PDB file of C-alpha atoms in Angstrom:
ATOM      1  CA  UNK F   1     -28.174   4.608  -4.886  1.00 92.00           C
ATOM      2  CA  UNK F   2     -26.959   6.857  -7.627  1.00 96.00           C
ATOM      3  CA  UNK F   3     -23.584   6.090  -9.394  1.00 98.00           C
ATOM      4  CA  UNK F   4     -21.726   8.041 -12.032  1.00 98.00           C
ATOM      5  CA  UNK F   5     -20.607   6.265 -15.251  1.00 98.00           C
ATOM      6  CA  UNK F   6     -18.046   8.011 -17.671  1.00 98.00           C
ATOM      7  CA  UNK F   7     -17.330   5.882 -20.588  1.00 98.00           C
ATOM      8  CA  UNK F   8     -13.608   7.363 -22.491  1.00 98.00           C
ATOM      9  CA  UNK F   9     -12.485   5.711 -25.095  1.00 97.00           C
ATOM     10  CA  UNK F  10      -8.472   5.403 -24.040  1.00 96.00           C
ATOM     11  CA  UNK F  11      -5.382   5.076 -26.474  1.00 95.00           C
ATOM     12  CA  UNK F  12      -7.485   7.428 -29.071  1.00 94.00           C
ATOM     13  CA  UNK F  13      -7.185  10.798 -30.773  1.00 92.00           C
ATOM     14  CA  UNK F  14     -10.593  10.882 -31.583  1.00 93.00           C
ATOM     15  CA  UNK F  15     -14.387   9.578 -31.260  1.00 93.00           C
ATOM     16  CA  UNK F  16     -14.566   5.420 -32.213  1.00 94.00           C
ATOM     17  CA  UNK F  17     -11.101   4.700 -32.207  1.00 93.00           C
ATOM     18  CA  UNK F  18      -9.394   3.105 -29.088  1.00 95.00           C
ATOM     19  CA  UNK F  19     -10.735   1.189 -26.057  1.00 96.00           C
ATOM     20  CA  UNK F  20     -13.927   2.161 -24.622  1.00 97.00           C
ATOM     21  CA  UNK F  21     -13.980   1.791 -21.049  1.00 98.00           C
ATOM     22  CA  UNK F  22     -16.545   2.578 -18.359  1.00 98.00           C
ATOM     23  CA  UNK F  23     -15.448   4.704 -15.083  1.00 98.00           C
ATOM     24  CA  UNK F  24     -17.361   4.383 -12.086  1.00 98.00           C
ATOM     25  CA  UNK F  25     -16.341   6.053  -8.758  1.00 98.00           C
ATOM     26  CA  UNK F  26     -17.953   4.831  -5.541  1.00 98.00           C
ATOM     27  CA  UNK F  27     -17.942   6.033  -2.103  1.00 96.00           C
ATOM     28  CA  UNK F  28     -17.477   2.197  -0.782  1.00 96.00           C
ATOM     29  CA  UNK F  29     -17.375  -0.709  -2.250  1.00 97.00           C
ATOM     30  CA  UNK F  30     -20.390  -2.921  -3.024  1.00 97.00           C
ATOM     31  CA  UNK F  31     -20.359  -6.941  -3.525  1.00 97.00           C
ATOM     32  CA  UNK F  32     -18.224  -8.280  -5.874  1.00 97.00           C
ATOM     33  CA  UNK F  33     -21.091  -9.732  -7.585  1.00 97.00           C
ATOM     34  CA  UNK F  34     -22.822  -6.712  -7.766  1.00 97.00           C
ATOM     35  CA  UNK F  35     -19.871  -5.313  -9.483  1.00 98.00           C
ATOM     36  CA  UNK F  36     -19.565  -8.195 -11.419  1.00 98.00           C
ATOM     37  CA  UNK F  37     -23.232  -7.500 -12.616  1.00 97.00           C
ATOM     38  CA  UNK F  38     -22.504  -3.619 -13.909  1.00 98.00           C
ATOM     39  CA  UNK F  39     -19.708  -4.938 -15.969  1.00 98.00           C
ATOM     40  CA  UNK F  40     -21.739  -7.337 -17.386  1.00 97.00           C
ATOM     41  CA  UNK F  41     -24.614  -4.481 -17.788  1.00 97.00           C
ATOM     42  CA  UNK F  42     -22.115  -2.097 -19.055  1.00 97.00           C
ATOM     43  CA  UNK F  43     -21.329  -4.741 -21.910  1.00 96.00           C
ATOM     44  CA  UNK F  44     -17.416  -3.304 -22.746  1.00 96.00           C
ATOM     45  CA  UNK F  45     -14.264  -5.121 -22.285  1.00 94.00           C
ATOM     46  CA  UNK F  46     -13.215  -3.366 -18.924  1.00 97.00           C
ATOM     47  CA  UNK F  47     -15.192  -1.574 -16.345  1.00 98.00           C
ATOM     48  CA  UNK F  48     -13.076   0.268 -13.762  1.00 98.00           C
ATOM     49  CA  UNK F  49     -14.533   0.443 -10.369  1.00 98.00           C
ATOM     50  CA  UNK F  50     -12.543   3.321  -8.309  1.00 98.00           C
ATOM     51  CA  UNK F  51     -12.880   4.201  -3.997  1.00 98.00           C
ATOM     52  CA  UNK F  52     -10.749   6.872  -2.624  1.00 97.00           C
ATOM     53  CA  UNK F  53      -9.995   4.426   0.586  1.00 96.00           C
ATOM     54  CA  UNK F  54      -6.861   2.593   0.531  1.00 97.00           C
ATOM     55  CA  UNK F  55      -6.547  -0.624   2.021  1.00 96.00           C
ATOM     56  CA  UNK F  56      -4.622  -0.804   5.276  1.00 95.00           C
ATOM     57  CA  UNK F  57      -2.158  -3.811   3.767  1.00 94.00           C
ATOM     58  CA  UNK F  58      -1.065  -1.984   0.753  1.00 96.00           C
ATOM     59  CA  UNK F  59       2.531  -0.336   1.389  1.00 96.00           C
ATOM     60  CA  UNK F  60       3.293   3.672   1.811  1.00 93.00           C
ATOM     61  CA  UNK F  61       2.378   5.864  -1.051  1.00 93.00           C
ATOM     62  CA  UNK F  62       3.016   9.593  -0.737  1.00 94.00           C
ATOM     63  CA  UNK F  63       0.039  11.064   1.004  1.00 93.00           C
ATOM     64  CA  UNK F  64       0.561  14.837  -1.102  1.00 94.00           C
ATOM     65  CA  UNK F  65      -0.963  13.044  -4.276  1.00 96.00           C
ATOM     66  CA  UNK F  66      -4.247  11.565  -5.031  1.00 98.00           C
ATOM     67  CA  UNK F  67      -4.642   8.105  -4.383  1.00 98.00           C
ATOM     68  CA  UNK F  68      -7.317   5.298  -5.095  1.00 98.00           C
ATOM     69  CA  UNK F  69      -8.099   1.816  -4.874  1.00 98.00           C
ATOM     70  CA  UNK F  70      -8.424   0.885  -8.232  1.00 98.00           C
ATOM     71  CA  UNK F  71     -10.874  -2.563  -9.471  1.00 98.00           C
ATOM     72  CA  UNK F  72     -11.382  -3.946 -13.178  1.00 98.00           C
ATOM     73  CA  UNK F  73     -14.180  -6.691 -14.339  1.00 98.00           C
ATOM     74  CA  UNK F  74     -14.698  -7.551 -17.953  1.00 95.00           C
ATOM     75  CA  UNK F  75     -18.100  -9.001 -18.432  1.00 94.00           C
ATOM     76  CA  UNK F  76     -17.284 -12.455 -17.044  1.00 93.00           C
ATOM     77  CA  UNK F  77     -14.702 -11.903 -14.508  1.00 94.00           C
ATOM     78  CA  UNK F  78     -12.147  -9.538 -12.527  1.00 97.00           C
ATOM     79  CA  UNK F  79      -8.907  -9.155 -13.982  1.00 95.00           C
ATOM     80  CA  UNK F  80      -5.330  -8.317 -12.080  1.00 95.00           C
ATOM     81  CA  UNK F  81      -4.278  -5.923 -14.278  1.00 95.00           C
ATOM     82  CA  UNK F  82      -5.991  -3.242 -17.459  1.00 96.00           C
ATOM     83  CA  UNK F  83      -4.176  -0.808 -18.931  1.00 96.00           C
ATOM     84  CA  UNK F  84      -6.812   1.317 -20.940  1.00 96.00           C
ATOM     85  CA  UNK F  85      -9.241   1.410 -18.205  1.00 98.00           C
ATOM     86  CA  UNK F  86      -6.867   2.457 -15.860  1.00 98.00           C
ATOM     87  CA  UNK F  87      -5.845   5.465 -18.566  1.00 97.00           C
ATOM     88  CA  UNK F  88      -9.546   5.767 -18.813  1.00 98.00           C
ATOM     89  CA  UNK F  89      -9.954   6.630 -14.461  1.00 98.00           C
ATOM     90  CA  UNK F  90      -7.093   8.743 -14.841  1.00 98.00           C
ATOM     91  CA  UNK F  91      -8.872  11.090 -17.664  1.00 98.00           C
ATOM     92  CA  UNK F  92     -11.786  11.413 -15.554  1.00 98.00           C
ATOM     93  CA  UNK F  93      -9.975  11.742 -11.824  1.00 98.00           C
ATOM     94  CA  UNK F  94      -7.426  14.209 -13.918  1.00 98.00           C
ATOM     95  CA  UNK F  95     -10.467  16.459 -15.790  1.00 97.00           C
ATOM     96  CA  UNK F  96     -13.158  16.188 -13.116  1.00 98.00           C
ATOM     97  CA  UNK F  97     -11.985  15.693  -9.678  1.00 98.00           C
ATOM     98  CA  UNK F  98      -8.010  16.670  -9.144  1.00 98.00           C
ATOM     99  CA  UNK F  99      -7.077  19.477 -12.248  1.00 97.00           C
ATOM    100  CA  UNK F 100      -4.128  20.776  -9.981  1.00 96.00           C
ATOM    101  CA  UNK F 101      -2.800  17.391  -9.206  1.00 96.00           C
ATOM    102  CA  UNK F 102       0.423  16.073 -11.857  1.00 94.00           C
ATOM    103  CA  UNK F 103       0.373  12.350 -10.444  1.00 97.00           C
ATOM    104  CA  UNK F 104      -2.115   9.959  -9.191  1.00 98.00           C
ATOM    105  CA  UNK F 105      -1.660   6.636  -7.368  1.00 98.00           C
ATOM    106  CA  UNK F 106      -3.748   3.472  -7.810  1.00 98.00           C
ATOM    107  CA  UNK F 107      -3.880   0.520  -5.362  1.00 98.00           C
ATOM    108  CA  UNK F 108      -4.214  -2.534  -7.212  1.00 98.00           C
ATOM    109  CA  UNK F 109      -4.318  -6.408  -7.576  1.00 96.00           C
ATOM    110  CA  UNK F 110      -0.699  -5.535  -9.302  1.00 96.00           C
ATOM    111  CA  UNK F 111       0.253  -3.179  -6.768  1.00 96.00           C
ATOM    112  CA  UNK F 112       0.657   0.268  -7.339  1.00 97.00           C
ATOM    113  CA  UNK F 113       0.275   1.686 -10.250  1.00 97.00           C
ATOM    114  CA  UNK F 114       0.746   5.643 -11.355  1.00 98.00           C
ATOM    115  CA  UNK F 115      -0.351   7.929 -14.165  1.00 98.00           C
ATOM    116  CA  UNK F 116       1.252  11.354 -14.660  1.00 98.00           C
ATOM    117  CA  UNK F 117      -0.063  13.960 -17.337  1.00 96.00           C
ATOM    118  CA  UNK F 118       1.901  14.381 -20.073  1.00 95.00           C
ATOM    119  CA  UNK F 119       0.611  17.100 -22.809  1.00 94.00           C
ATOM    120  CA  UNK F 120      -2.600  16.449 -23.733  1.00 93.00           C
ATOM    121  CA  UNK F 121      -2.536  12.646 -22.779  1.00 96.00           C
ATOM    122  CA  UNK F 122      -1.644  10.622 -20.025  1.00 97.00           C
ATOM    123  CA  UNK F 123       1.896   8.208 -19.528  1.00 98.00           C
ATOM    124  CA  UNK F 124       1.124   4.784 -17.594  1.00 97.00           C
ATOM    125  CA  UNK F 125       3.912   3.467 -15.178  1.00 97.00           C
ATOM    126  CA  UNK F 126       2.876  -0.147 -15.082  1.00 96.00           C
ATOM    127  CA  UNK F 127       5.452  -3.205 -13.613  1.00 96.00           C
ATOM    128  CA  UNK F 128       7.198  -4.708 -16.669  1.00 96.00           C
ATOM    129  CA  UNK F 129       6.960  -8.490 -17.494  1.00 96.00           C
ATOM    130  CA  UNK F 130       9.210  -9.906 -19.699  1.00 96.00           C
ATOM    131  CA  UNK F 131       7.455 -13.326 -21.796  1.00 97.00           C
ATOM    132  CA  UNK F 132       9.541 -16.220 -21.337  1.00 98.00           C
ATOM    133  CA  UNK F 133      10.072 -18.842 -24.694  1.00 98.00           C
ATOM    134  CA  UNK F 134       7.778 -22.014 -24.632  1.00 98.00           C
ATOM    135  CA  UNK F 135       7.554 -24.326 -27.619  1.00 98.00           C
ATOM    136  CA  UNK F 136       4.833 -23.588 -30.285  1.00 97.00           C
ATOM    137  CA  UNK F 137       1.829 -25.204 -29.566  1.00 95.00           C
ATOM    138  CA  UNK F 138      -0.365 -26.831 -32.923  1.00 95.00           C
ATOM    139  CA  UNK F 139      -3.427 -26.517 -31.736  1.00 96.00           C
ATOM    140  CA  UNK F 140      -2.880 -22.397 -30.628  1.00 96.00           C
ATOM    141  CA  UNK F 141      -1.797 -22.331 -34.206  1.00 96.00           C
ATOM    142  CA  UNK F 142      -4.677 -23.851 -35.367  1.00 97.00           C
ATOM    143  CA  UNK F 143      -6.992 -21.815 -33.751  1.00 97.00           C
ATOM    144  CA  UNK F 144      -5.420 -18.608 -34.648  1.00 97.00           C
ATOM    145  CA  UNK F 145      -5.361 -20.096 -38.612  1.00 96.00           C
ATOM    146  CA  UNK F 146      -1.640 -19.406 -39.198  1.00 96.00           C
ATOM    147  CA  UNK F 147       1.667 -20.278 -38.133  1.00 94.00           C
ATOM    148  CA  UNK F 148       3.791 -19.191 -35.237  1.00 96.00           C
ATOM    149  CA  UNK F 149       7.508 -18.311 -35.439  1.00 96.00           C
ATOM    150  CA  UNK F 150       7.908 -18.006 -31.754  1.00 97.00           C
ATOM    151  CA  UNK F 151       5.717 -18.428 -28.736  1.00 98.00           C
ATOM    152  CA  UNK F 152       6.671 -17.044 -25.316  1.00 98.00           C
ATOM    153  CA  UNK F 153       4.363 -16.612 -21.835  1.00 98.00           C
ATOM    154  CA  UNK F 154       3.657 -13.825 -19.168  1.00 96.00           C
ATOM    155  CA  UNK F 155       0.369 -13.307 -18.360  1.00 95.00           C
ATOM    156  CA  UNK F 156      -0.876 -13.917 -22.073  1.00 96.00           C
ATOM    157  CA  UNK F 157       0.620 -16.302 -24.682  1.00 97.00           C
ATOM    158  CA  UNK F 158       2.241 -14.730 -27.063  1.00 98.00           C
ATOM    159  CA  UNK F 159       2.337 -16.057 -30.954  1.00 98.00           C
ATOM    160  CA  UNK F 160       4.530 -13.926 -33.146  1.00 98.00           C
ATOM    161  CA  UNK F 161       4.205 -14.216 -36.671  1.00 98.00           C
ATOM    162  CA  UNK F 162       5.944 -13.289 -39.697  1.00 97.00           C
ATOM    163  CA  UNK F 163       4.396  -9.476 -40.379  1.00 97.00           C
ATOM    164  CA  UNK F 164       2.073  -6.973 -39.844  1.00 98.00           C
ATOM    165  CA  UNK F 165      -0.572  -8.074 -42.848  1.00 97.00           C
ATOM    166  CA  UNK F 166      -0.299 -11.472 -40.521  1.00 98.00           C
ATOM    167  CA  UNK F 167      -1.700 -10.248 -37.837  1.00 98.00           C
ATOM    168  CA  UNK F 168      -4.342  -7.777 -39.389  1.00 97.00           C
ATOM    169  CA  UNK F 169      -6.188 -10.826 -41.316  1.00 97.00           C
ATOM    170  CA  UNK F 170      -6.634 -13.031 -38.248  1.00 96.00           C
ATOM    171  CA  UNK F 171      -9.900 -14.761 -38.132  1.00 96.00           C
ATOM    172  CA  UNK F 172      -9.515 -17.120 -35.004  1.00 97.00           C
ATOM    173  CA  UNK F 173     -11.691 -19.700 -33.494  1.00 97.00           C
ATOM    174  CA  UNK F 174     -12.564 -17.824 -30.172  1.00 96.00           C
ATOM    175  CA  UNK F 175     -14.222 -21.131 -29.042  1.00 95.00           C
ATOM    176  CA  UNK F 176     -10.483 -23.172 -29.013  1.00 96.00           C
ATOM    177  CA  UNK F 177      -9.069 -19.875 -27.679  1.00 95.00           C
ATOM    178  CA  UNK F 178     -11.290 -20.009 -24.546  1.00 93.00           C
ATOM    179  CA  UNK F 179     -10.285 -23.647 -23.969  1.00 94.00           C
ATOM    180  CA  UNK F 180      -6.440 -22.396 -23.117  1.00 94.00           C
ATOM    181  CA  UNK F 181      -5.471 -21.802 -19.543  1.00 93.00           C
ATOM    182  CA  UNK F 182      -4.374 -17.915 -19.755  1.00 93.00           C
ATOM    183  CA  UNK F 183      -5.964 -14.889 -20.151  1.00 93.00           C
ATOM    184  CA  UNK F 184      -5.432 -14.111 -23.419  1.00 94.00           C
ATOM    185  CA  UNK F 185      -3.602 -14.559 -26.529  1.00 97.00           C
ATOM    186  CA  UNK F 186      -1.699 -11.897 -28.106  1.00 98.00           C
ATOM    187  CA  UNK F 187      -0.590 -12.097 -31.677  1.00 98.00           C
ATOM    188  CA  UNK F 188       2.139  -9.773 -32.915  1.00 98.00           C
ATOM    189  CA  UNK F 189       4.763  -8.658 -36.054  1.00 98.00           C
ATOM    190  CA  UNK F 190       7.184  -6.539 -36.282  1.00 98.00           C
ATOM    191  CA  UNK F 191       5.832  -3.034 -37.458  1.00 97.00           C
ATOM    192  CA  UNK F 192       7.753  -2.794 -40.642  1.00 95.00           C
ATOM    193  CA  UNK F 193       5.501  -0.635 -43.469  1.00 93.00           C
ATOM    194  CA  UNK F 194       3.296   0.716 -40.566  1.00 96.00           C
ATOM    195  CA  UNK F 195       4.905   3.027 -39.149  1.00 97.00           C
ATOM    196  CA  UNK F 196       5.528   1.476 -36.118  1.00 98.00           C
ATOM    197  CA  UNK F 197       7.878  -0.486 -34.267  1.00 98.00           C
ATOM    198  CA  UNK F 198       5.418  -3.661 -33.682  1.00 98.00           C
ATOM    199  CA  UNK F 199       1.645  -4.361 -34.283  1.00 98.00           C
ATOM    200  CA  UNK F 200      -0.485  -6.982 -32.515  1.00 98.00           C
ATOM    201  CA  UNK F 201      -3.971  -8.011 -31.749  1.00 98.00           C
ATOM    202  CA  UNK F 202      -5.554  -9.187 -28.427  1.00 97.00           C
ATOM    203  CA  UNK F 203      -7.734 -12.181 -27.790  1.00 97.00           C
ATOM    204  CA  UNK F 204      -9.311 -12.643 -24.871  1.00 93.00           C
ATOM    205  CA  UNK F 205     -11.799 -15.209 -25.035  1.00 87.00           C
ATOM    206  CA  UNK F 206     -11.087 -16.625 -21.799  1.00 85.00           C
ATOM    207  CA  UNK F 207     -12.138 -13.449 -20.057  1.00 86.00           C
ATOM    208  CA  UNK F 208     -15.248 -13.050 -22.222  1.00 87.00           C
ATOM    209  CA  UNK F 209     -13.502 -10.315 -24.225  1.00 90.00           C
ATOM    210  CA  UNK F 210     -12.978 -12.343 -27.977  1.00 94.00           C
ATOM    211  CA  UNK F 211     -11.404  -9.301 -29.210  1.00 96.00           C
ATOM    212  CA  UNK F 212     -10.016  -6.163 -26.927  1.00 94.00           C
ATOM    213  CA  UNK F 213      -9.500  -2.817 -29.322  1.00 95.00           C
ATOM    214  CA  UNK F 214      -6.579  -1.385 -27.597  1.00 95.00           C
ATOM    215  CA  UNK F 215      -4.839  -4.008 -24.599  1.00 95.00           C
ATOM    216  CA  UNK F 216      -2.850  -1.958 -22.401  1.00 94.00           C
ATOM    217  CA  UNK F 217      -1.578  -4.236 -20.133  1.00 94.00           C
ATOM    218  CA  UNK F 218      -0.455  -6.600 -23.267  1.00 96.00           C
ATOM    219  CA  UNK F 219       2.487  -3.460 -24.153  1.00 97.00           C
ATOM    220  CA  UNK F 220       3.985  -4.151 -20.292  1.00 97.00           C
ATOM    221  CA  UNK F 221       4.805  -7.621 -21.653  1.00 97.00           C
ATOM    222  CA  UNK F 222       5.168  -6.758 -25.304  1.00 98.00           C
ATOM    223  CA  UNK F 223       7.426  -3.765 -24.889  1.00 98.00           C
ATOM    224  CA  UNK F 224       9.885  -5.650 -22.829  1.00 98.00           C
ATOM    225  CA  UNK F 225       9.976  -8.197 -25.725  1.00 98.00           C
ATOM    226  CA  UNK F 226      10.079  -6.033 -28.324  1.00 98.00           C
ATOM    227  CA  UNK F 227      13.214  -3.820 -26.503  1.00 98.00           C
ATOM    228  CA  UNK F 228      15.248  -7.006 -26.619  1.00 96.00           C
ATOM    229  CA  UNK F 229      14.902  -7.578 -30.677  1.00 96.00           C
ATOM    230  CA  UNK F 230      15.048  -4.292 -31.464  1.00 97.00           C
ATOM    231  CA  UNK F 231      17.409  -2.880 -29.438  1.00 97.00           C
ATOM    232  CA  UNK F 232      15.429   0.304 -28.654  1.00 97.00           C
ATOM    233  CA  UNK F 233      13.863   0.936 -24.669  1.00 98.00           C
ATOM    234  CA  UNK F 234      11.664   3.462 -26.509  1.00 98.00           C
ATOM    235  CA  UNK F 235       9.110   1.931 -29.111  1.00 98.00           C
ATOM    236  CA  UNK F 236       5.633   3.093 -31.114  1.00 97.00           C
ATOM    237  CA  UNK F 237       3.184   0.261 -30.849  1.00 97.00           C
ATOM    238  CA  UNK F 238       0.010  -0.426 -32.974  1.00 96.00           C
ATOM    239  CA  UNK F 239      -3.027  -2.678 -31.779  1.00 97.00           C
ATOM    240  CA  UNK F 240      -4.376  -4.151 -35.049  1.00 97.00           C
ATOM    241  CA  UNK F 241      -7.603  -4.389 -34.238  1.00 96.00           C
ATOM    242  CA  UNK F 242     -10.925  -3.069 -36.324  1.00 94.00           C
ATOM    243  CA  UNK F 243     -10.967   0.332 -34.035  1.00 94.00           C
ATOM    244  CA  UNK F 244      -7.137   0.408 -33.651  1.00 93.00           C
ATOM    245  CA  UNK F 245      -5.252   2.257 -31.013  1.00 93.00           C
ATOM    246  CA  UNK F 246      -1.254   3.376 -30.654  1.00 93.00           C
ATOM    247  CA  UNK F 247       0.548   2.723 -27.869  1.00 95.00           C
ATOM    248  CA  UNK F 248       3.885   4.442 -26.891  1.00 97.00           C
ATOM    249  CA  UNK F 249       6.061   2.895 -24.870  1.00 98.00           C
ATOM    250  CA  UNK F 250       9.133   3.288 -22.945  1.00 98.00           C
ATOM    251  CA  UNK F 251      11.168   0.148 -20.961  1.00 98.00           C
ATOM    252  CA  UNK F 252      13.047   1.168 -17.851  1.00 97.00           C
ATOM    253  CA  UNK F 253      14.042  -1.893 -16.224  1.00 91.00           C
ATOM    254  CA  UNK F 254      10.992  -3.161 -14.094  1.00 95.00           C
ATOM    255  CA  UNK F 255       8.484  -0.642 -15.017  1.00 97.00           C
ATOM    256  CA  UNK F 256       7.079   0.294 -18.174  1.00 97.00           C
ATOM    257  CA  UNK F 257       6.552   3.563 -19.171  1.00 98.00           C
ATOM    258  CA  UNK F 258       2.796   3.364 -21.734  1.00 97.00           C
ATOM    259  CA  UNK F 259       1.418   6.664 -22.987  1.00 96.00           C
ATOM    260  CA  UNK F 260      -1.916   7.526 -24.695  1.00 95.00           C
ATOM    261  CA  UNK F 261      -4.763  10.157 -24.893  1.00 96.00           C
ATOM    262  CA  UNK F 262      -8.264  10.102 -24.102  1.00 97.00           C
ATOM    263  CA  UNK F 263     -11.320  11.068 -26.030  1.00 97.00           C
ATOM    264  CA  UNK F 264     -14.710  11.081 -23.823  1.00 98.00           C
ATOM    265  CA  UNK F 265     -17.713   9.525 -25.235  1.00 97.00           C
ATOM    266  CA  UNK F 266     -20.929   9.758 -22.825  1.00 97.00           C
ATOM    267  CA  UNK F 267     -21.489  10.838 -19.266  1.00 98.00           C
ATOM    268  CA  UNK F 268     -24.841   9.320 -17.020  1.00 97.00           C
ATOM    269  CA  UNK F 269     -25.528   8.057 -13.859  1.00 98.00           C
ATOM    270  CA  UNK F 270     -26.647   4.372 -12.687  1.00 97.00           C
ATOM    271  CA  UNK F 271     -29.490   4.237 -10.354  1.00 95.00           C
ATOM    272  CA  UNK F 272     -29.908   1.068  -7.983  1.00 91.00           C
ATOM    273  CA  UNK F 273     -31.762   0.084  -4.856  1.00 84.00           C
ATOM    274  CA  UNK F 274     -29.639   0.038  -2.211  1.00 70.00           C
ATOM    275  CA  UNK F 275     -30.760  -3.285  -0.296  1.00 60.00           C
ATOM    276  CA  UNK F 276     -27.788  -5.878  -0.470  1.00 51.00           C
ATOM    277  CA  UNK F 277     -25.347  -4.039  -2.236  1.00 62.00           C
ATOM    278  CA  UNK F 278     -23.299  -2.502   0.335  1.00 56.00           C
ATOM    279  CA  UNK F 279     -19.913  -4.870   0.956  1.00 53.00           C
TER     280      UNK F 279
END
């Protein structure tokens, strides 16, 4: 058995910056922990797994675009919900298998999700989640090594901080972080003196990821949060992290709008024997 891997770094203008991701289109799927295994292999912080069937529970989708069922592991497990890898799939379904189509559809553990071209990049319509407040927890705190104004939950925690320069010195303990029952904590600042509206870093230690480059998914609970303090729907994010990667993002009610470009890094092909694999 013969499958193609694309890695494309997503949210990045150019070679080493952004969120590398690996793309791998099958014709069915194999065993989960098969899949499981070539994340692990493929050693980045998502792997994308992609079939062209759709399962028979998911709801109506309009049958004159492209549509896939859409998977994501991380080294250690299989996640709900990625946004770079998912920008990543598009890049390659958009450049190497549908260059007339302007929309494609992804079946997901989140539900549908859809990516539209937009210039020379791609624009994300992902659910919106909007954190809710929880009291500061010390030993979160402690682990990140500073102080938390706020703290709020969605699918991460959430610590923000007082600035920017906050969030860009982080050193956490990855081994407290791991202990916490989420899947990641997200650490963000206002953007003042960057440039952008808000900065943050993602840590993921949970998921085996200690620290994802660009976090996607993160904006669809950031951006909502953000929109409320700022009192813009339309903001200019920055992930913090040693690569670095900008995020634009627009709120509209339940969905938010997350645009980026793609930069593609190596192309190859993963060769297994087929006994076992097939699901």
């Amino acid at each position: 058995m013969h499958i193609p891997l694309i890695q494309i770094d997503a949210f990045a203008t150019k070679p080493f910056e952004g969120n590398p991701a690996a793309v791998m289109p099958l014709e069915g799927w194999l065993v989960d922990s098969v899949l499981q295994q070539l994340a692990e292999e493929n050693n980045l912080s998502e792997t994308a797994f992609i079939v062209a069937d759709i399962p028979a529970e998911a709801p109506a989708f309009d049958l004159s675009q492209p549509a896939y069922h859409l998977r994501w592991f991380t080294p250690a497990i299989e996640v709900d919900l990625c946004g770079h890898a998912t920008l990543a799939t598009a890049s390659y379904l958009f450049t190497d298998v549908h260059p007339d189509a302007k929309r494609l559809q992804f079946w997901s553990r989140s539900g549908w999700l859809f990516v539209e071209r937009d210039g020379d990049g791609y624009i994300l319509d992902f659910p919106s989640e909007m954190p809710e407040p929880v009291a500061v927890d010390p030993f979160v705190s402690e682990a990140l090594g500073v102080p938390a104004l706020e703290a709020f939950l969605a699918t991460d925690l959430i610590h923000v901080v007082r600035d920017a320069e906050t969030v860009r010195n982080l050193s956490p303990d990855f081994g407290a972080l791991a202990k916490l029952p989420v899947r990641g904590v997200v650490v963000t600042a206002a953007g003042d003196g960057t440039g952008h509206d808000f900065v943050s870093r993602f840590f993921g230690a949970r998921a085996g990821i200690d620290e994802d480059p660009v976090t996607g998914s993160a904006h669809s609970q950031l951006a909502p949060l953000w929109a409320g303090r700022l009192g813009s729907t339309v903001l200019s994010a920055r992930q913090l992290s040693a690569r670095g990667g900008t995020v634009l993002c627009r709120v509209e009610g339940e969905r938010t709008l997350l645009s980026g470009t793609c930069v593609r890094y190596l192309e190859g092909t993963v060769s297994l024997a087929v006994g076992g694999l097939a699901g």
